[in-house]
CSV table of C-alpha atoms and ligand atoms in Angstrom, one decimal:
chain,number,residue,atom,x,y,z
A,1,MET,CA,21.4,-69.4,-75.3
A,2,LEU,CA,21.1,-69.9,-71.6
A,3,LEU,CA,24.4,-70.8,-69.9
A,4,GLN,CA,24.8,-72.7,-66.7
A,5,ILE,CA,25.8,-70.6,-63.7
A,6,LEU,CA,28.4,-72.2,-61.5
A,7,THR,CA,27.8,-72.1,-57.7
A,8,TYR,CA,30.1,-72.1,-54.8
A,9,PRO,CA,32.1,-74.3,-54.0
A,10,ASP,CA,32.8,-75.0,-57.6
A,11,PRO,CA,36.6,-74.7,-57.9
A,12,ARG,CA,36.3,-72.8,-61.2
A,13,LEU,CA,35.0,-69.8,-59.3
A,14,ARG,CA,38.3,-69.6,-57.5
A,15,GLU,CA,40.5,-69.2,-60.6
A,16,ILE,CA,42.0,-66.0,-62.0
A,17,ALA,CA,40.5,-65.1,-65.3
A,18,LEU,CA,42.6,-64.4,-68.4
A,19,PRO,CA,42.5,-61.2,-70.5
A,20,VAL,CA,40.0,-61.0,-73.3
A,21,LYS,CA,41.9,-61.0,-76.6
A,22,GLN,CA,39.2,-61.6,-79.2
A,23,PHE,CA,36.7,-58.8,-79.7
A,24,GLY,CA,33.8,-58.4,-82.2
A,25,ASP,CA,31.5,-61.3,-83.0
A,26,PRO,CA,32.8,-64.0,-80.7
A,27,LEU,CA,32.7,-61.6,-77.7
A,28,LYS,CA,29.2,-60.3,-78.8
A,29,LYS,CA,27.9,-63.9,-78.8
A,30,LEU,CA,29.3,-64.4,-75.2
A,31,ALA,CA,27.8,-61.0,-74.2
A,32,GLU,CA,24.4,-62.0,-75.6
A,33,ASP,CA,24.3,-65.4,-73.9
A,34,MET,CA,25.5,-64.0,-70.6
A,35,LEU,CA,22.9,-61.2,-70.7
A,36,GLU,CA,20.2,-63.7,-71.4
A,37,THR,CA,21.4,-65.9,-68.6
A,38,MET,CA,21.6,-63.0,-66.2
A,39,TYR,CA,18.1,-61.7,-66.9
A,40,HIS,CA,16.7,-65.2,-66.7
A,41,ALA,CA,18.2,-65.6,-63.3
A,42,LYS,CA,17.0,-62.1,-62.3
A,43,GLY,CA,20.5,-61.0,-61.7
A,44,ILE,CA,21.9,-57.5,-62.1
A,45,GLY,CA,25.5,-58.4,-63.0
A,46,LEU,CA,27.4,-61.5,-64.3
A,47,ALA,CA,31.1,-62.2,-64.7
A,48,ALA,CA,32.3,-64.7,-67.4
A,49,PRO,CA,33.9,-67.0,-64.8
A,50,GLN,CA,30.5,-67.6,-63.3
A,51,VAL,CA,29.5,-69.3,-66.5
A,52,GLY,CA,32.7,-71.3,-66.7
A,53,ARG,CA,34.5,-68.9,-69.1
A,54,LEU,CA,37.8,-67.8,-67.6
A,55,GLU,CA,37.9,-64.4,-69.3
A,56,ARG,CA,38.0,-60.9,-67.9
A,57,PHE,CA,34.5,-60.0,-69.1
A,58,LEU,CA,31.4,-58.7,-67.3
A,59,VAL,CA,27.8,-57.8,-68.2
A,60,ILE,CA,25.8,-55.5,-66.0
A,61,ASP,CA,22.3,-54.1,-65.9
A,62,CYS,CA,21.4,-52.8,-62.5
A,63,ARG,CA,18.8,-50.2,-63.5
A,64,PRO,CA,16.1,-50.1,-60.9
A,65,LYS,CA,12.7,-51.3,-62.0
A,66,ASN,CA,9.3,-50.7,-60.5
A,67,GLU,CA,6.6,-53.3,-60.0
A,68,HIS,CA,5.4,-52.9,-63.6
A,69,GLY,CA,8.9,-53.7,-65.0
A,70,ARG,CA,9.5,-50.1,-66.0
A,71,TYR,CA,12.9,-48.6,-65.4
A,72,GLU,CA,13.0,-46.0,-62.5
A,73,ILE,CA,15.8,-43.7,-63.8
A,74,LYS,CA,15.0,-41.2,-61.1
A,75,GLU,CA,16.3,-43.6,-58.5
A,76,MET,CA,19.7,-43.6,-60.1
A,77,THR,CA,22.5,-41.2,-59.2
A,78,GLU,CA,23.5,-38.5,-61.7
A,79,LEU,CA,26.7,-40.4,-62.6
A,80,GLU,CA,24.8,-43.7,-63.1
A,81,GLN,CA,22.3,-42.0,-65.4
A,82,LYS,CA,25.1,-41.0,-67.8
A,83,ILE,CA,26.1,-44.6,-68.4
A,84,THR,CA,24.3,-46.8,-70.9
A,85,GLN,CA,23.1,-50.1,-69.6
A,86,PRO,CA,23.3,-53.0,-70.2
A,87,LEU,CA,27.0,-52.4,-69.8
A,88,PHE,CA,29.7,-54.7,-71.2
A,89,MET,CA,33.2,-54.5,-69.9
A,90,ALA,CA,36.2,-56.4,-71.1
A,91,ASN,CA,39.5,-56.3,-69.2
A,92,PRO,CA,38.3,-53.7,-66.6
A,93,SER,CA,40.6,-52.1,-64.1
A,94,ILE,CA,39.8,-49.6,-61.4
A,95,VAL,CA,42.2,-46.6,-61.8
A,96,GLU,CA,40.8,-44.6,-58.9
A,97,ARG,CA,38.5,-45.2,-56.0
A,98,ARG,CA,37.0,-42.9,-53.3
A,99,GLY,CA,35.0,-43.2,-50.1
A,100,LYS,CA,33.3,-46.2,-48.6
A,101,THR,CA,29.8,-47.6,-48.7
A,102,THR,CA,28.0,-50.7,-47.6
A,103,PHE,CA,25.3,-52.7,-49.4
A,104,GLU,CA,23.6,-56.0,-48.7
A,105,GLU,CA,25.0,-58.2,-51.5
A,106,GLY,CA,23.9,-61.4,-53.0
A,107,CYS,CA,25.4,-63.4,-55.8
A,108,LEU,CA,24.1,-65.7,-58.6
A,109,SER,CA,26.9,-68.1,-57.6
A,110,VAL,CA,25.9,-68.1,-53.9
A,111,PRO,CA,22.1,-68.0,-54.4
A,112,THR,CA,19.8,-67.2,-51.4
A,113,TYR,CA,22.5,-65.9,-49.2
A,114,TYR,CA,23.0,-62.2,-48.5
A,115,GLU,CA,25.4,-60.2,-46.4
A,116,THR,CA,26.5,-56.6,-45.9
A,117,VAL,CA,29.8,-55.9,-47.8
A,118,GLU,CA,31.9,-52.7,-47.7
A,119,ARG,CA,33.1,-51.3,-51.1
A,120,ALA,CA,34.4,-48.0,-52.5
A,121,GLN,CA,31.6,-45.5,-52.9
A,122,TRP,CA,33.0,-44.1,-56.2
A,123,VAL,CA,35.2,-45.7,-58.9
A,124,ARG,CA,36.8,-44.7,-62.1
A,125,VAL,CA,37.2,-47.7,-64.4
A,126,ARG,CA,39.1,-48.3,-67.6
A,127,TYR,CA,37.9,-51.1,-69.8
A,128,GLN,CA,37.4,-52.2,-73.4
A,129,ASP,CA,34.0,-52.4,-75.1
A,130,LEU,CA,32.8,-55.2,-77.4
A,131,GLU,CA,34.9,-53.9,-80.3
A,132,GLY,CA,38.0,-53.6,-78.2
A,133,GLN,CA,37.9,-49.8,-78.0
A,134,GLU,CA,39.4,-48.3,-74.8
A,135,GLN,CA,36.7,-46.7,-72.6
A,136,MET,CA,36.7,-45.0,-69.2
A,137,LEU,CA,33.8,-44.4,-66.9
A,138,GLU,CA,33.2,-43.0,-63.4
A,139,THR,CA,30.3,-43.9,-61.3
A,140,ASP,CA,28.9,-44.3,-57.8
A,141,GLY,CA,25.6,-45.8,-56.5
A,142,LEU,CA,24.6,-49.4,-57.1
A,143,LEU,CA,26.5,-49.5,-60.4
A,144,ALA,CA,29.9,-48.9,-58.6
A,145,ILE,CA,29.1,-51.7,-56.2
A,146,VAL,CA,28.1,-54.1,-58.9
A,147,ILE,CA,31.3,-53.3,-60.9
A,148,GLN,CA,33.4,-54.0,-57.9
A,149,HIS,CA,31.5,-57.2,-57.1
A,150,GLU,CA,31.9,-58.5,-60.7
A,151,MET,CA,35.5,-57.6,-60.9
A,152,ASP,CA,36.1,-59.7,-57.8
A,153,HIS,CA,34.9,-62.7,-59.7
A,154,LEU,CA,37.8,-62.2,-62.2
A,155,GLU,CA,40.2,-62.7,-59.3
A,156,GLY,CA,38.4,-65.8,-57.9
A,157,THR,CA,37.0,-63.8,-55.0
A,158,LEU,CA,33.4,-64.0,-53.8
A,159,PHE,CA,31.4,-61.7,-51.5
A,160,ILE,CA,31.6,-64.3,-48.8
A,161,ASP,CA,35.4,-63.6,-48.7
A,162,ARG,CA,34.8,-59.9,-47.9
A,163,ILE,CA,32.7,-60.3,-44.8
A,164,SER,CA,33.6,-61.2,-41.2
A,165,PHE,CA,35.1,-64.6,-40.6
A,166,ALA,CA,32.1,-65.6,-38.4
A,167,ALA,CA,29.6,-64.5,-41.1
A,168,SER,CA,31.5,-66.2,-43.8
A,169,GLN,CA,31.8,-69.5,-41.8
A,170,LYS,CA,28.1,-69.4,-41.1
A,171,ILE,CA,27.2,-69.1,-44.8
A,172,LYS,CA,29.7,-71.8,-45.8
A,173,SER,CA,28.5,-74.3,-43.2
A,174,GLN,CA,24.8,-73.7,-44.1
A,175,ILE,CA,25.7,-74.4,-47.8
A,176,GLN,CA,27.5,-77.5,-46.7
A,177,LYS,CA,24.5,-78.6,-44.7
A,178,TYR,CA,21.6,-77.6,-47.0
A,179,GLY,CA,23.2,-76.8,-50.4
A,180,TYR,CA,21.0,-74.1,-51.9
A,181,SER,CA,17.6,-75.5,-51.0
A,182,ARG,CA,17.5,-74.5,-47.4
A,183,PRO,CA,14.1,-73.2,-46.2
A,184,THR,CA,14.1,-69.4,-46.7
A,185,SER,CA,12.0,-66.9,-44.8
A,186,GLN,CA,9.7,-64.5,-46.5
A,187,LYS,CA,12.0,-61.7,-45.6
A,188,GLU,CA,14.9,-63.3,-47.5
A,189,THR,CA,12.8,-64.0,-50.6
A,190,GLU,CA,12.0,-60.3,-50.8
A,191,LYS,CA,15.6,-59.4,-51.1
A,192,GLU,CA,16.0,-61.5,-54.3
A,193,PRO,CA,16.7,-58.5,-56.7
A,194,ASN,CA,20.2,-57.9,-55.5
A,195,LYS,CA,21.8,-60.9,-57.1
A,196,ILE,CA,25.0,-59.7,-58.6
B,1,LIG,ZN1,28.6,-62.6,-57.9
């Protein structure tokens, strides 16, 4: 079932999500709906608060695809290749982070806007799977960036809070003026795949 994706400045995107307590079938249903919603919106990650569910839960599938829709596993880092996607994470917490990297991020809740954001280059994350089993993973590459972006949503933080004041104000005032239907250039349209 397709869910509605909330967009900034919806106040529900600013709340702190609560721990997932129910695993198994109810969580699988949410996972399935979120995944369908994310693929439909051509996103590569989605956090439960973005669909109005204030729970600490994420779905991610950021495997690179070629123009024929085939996965390009070669483009992933060695650590990324070891992790099965789509990835479902309940109650994630970063237990270790290393290095710094930057990436031009977009967000399904701030559609059509993109800005360079700094994140840790490598992370080790503890989380629970759909059955409530404790899991641990370590990754770098795009997957590390997406995990950090999605985990921000659980704290009510958006990527526009992690950029310079001037860049953030520019995006916010454009949204105020045009909403999400401002005229976009060809260059911006080409960036579409990085909606996290
Ligand atoms: Zn996002």
